[in-house]
XYZ file of C-alpha atoms in Angstrom:
137
model
C -135.895 -109.607 7.249
C -133.711 -112.578 6.955
C -134.776 -115.349 3.931
C -132.947 -117.878 6.466
C -135.468 -120.697 6.992
C -137.067 -120.653 10.823
C -135.983 -124.248 11.160
C -132.261 -123.731 10.395
C -132.233 -120.714 13.003
C -133.797 -122.977 15.521
C -130.645 -125.351 15.126
C -128.057 -125.112 17.517
C -124.950 -123.405 16.157
C -122.941 -126.421 16.688
C -125.595 -128.231 14.428
C -125.499 -125.508 11.944
C -121.528 -125.586 11.589
C -121.719 -129.366 11.177
C -123.827 -129.260 8.492
C -122.434 -126.372 6.715
C -118.982 -128.235 7.092
C -120.452 -131.421 5.326
C -122.672 -130.079 2.839
C -121.688 -126.279 1.915
C -119.254 -127.227 -0.862
C -121.572 -129.563 -3.001
C -124.413 -127.241 -2.301
C -122.750 -124.077 -3.550
C -121.320 -126.324 -6.517
C -124.880 -127.311 -7.264
C -125.908 -123.745 -7.455
C -123.076 -122.345 -9.314
C -123.857 -124.996 -12.055
C -127.179 -123.585 -12.569
C -125.530 -120.112 -12.762
C -122.975 -121.207 -15.472
C -125.562 -122.996 -17.514
C -128.027 -120.211 -17.293
C -125.458 -117.314 -17.771
C -125.975 -116.897 -21.487
C -129.826 -116.387 -21.091
C -130.387 -114.862 -18.022
C -128.814 -112.411 -15.596
C -127.949 -114.632 -12.479
C -127.159 -114.155 -8.849
C -126.104 -116.542 -5.948
C -128.553 -115.673 -3.142
C -126.182 -116.607 -0.135
C -128.857 -116.159 2.632
C -130.917 -119.188 1.042
C -128.165 -120.884 -0.772
C -130.031 -120.501 -4.265
C -129.409 -119.403 -7.583
C -131.686 -116.483 -9.032
C -132.197 -115.806 -12.859
C -133.671 -112.599 -14.527
C -134.445 -114.393 -17.765
C -133.388 -112.216 -20.833
C -134.644 -115.361 -23.074
C -138.096 -116.083 -23.581
C -137.488 -119.568 -24.831
C -138.274 -122.309 -22.158
C -135.455 -124.699 -23.253
C -132.580 -122.825 -21.662
C -134.563 -122.539 -18.501
C -135.321 -126.147 -18.355
C -131.473 -127.070 -19.060
C -130.344 -124.611 -16.572
C -132.635 -126.225 -13.798
C -131.304 -129.724 -14.555
C -127.680 -128.840 -15.042
C -126.232 -130.261 -11.995
C -128.023 -133.615 -12.317
C -126.483 -134.100 -15.710
C -123.092 -132.702 -14.799
C -122.845 -134.587 -11.501
C -123.733 -137.873 -13.415
C -121.301 -137.254 -16.014
C -118.597 -136.637 -13.420
C -119.700 -139.509 -11.327
C -119.445 -141.843 -14.534
C -115.912 -140.657 -15.281
C -114.547 -140.959 -11.666
C -116.267 -144.656 -11.867
C -114.155 -145.395 -14.989
C -111.006 -144.131 -13.766
C -111.476 -146.108 -10.504
C -112.231 -149.367 -11.982
C -109.660 -149.003 -14.714
C -106.890 -148.568 -11.963
C -107.549 -151.158 -9.213
C -104.544 -150.011 -6.973
C -106.156 -146.755 -6.635
C -107.237 -145.906 -3.040
C -108.540 -143.014 -1.148
C -108.694 -143.031 2.650
C -112.275 -143.765 3.664
C -113.300 -140.412 5.388
C -111.650 -138.534 2.342
C -113.997 -140.550 0.082
C -117.044 -140.400 2.308
C -116.737 -136.617 2.541
C -116.514 -136.658 -1.462
C -119.296 -138.888 -1.712
C -121.688 -136.979 0.270
C -120.657 -133.574 -1.507
C -121.098 -135.313 -4.745
C -124.672 -136.345 -3.718
C -125.434 -132.964 -2.674
C -124.044 -131.726 -5.996
C -126.046 -134.075 -8.102
C -129.045 -134.286 -6.463
C -132.112 -132.389 -8.480
C -134.311 -131.121 -5.831
C -137.941 -131.388 -6.293
C -138.118 -127.664 -7.408
C -135.615 -128.212 -9.953
C -137.363 -131.175 -11.437
C -140.807 -129.476 -11.416
C -139.492 -126.303 -13.076
C -137.816 -128.006 -15.610
C -140.716 -130.165 -16.460
C -143.054 -127.124 -16.520
C -140.395 -125.619 -18.969
C -140.207 -128.616 -21.275
C -143.857 -128.782 -21.456
C -144.097 -125.237 -22.473
C -141.233 -125.830 -25.050
C -143.237 -129.008 -26.797
C -146.605 -126.765 -26.843
C -144.579 -124.118 -28.388
C -145.185 -121.372 -25.813
C -143.049 -118.385 -25.374
C -142.365 -117.238 -21.761
C -141.817 -113.835 -20.381
C -138.429 -112.629 -20.095
C -138.527 -110.950 -16.568
């Protein structure tokens, strides 16, 4: 059985192709950032069907889990500030509007923290604050 949501399967193929062309690079980079951040504390995989990272945690400490879930937000804003600083530092710098729009959409897809990412991050931060240890599997 496929983990692909019904709403996605109900879309026409042309709509799926357009959405994937537009958002896939940013969404995959987002999930890879979760994986890179979590690698030291978990066995990680990328579920290509749902385009989501999965972690089997080897650490019981909640802080690495919170960091892994919020990593794309932090990395995306840091990259955005860097690009902005370079752009305003070089007024003659220009990019074709279509390319800039495409990159901007993928930057937003990369950076945006999902409701799930924020909720899980907050849950782990609260556990960390209260000194709880979490199961490793």
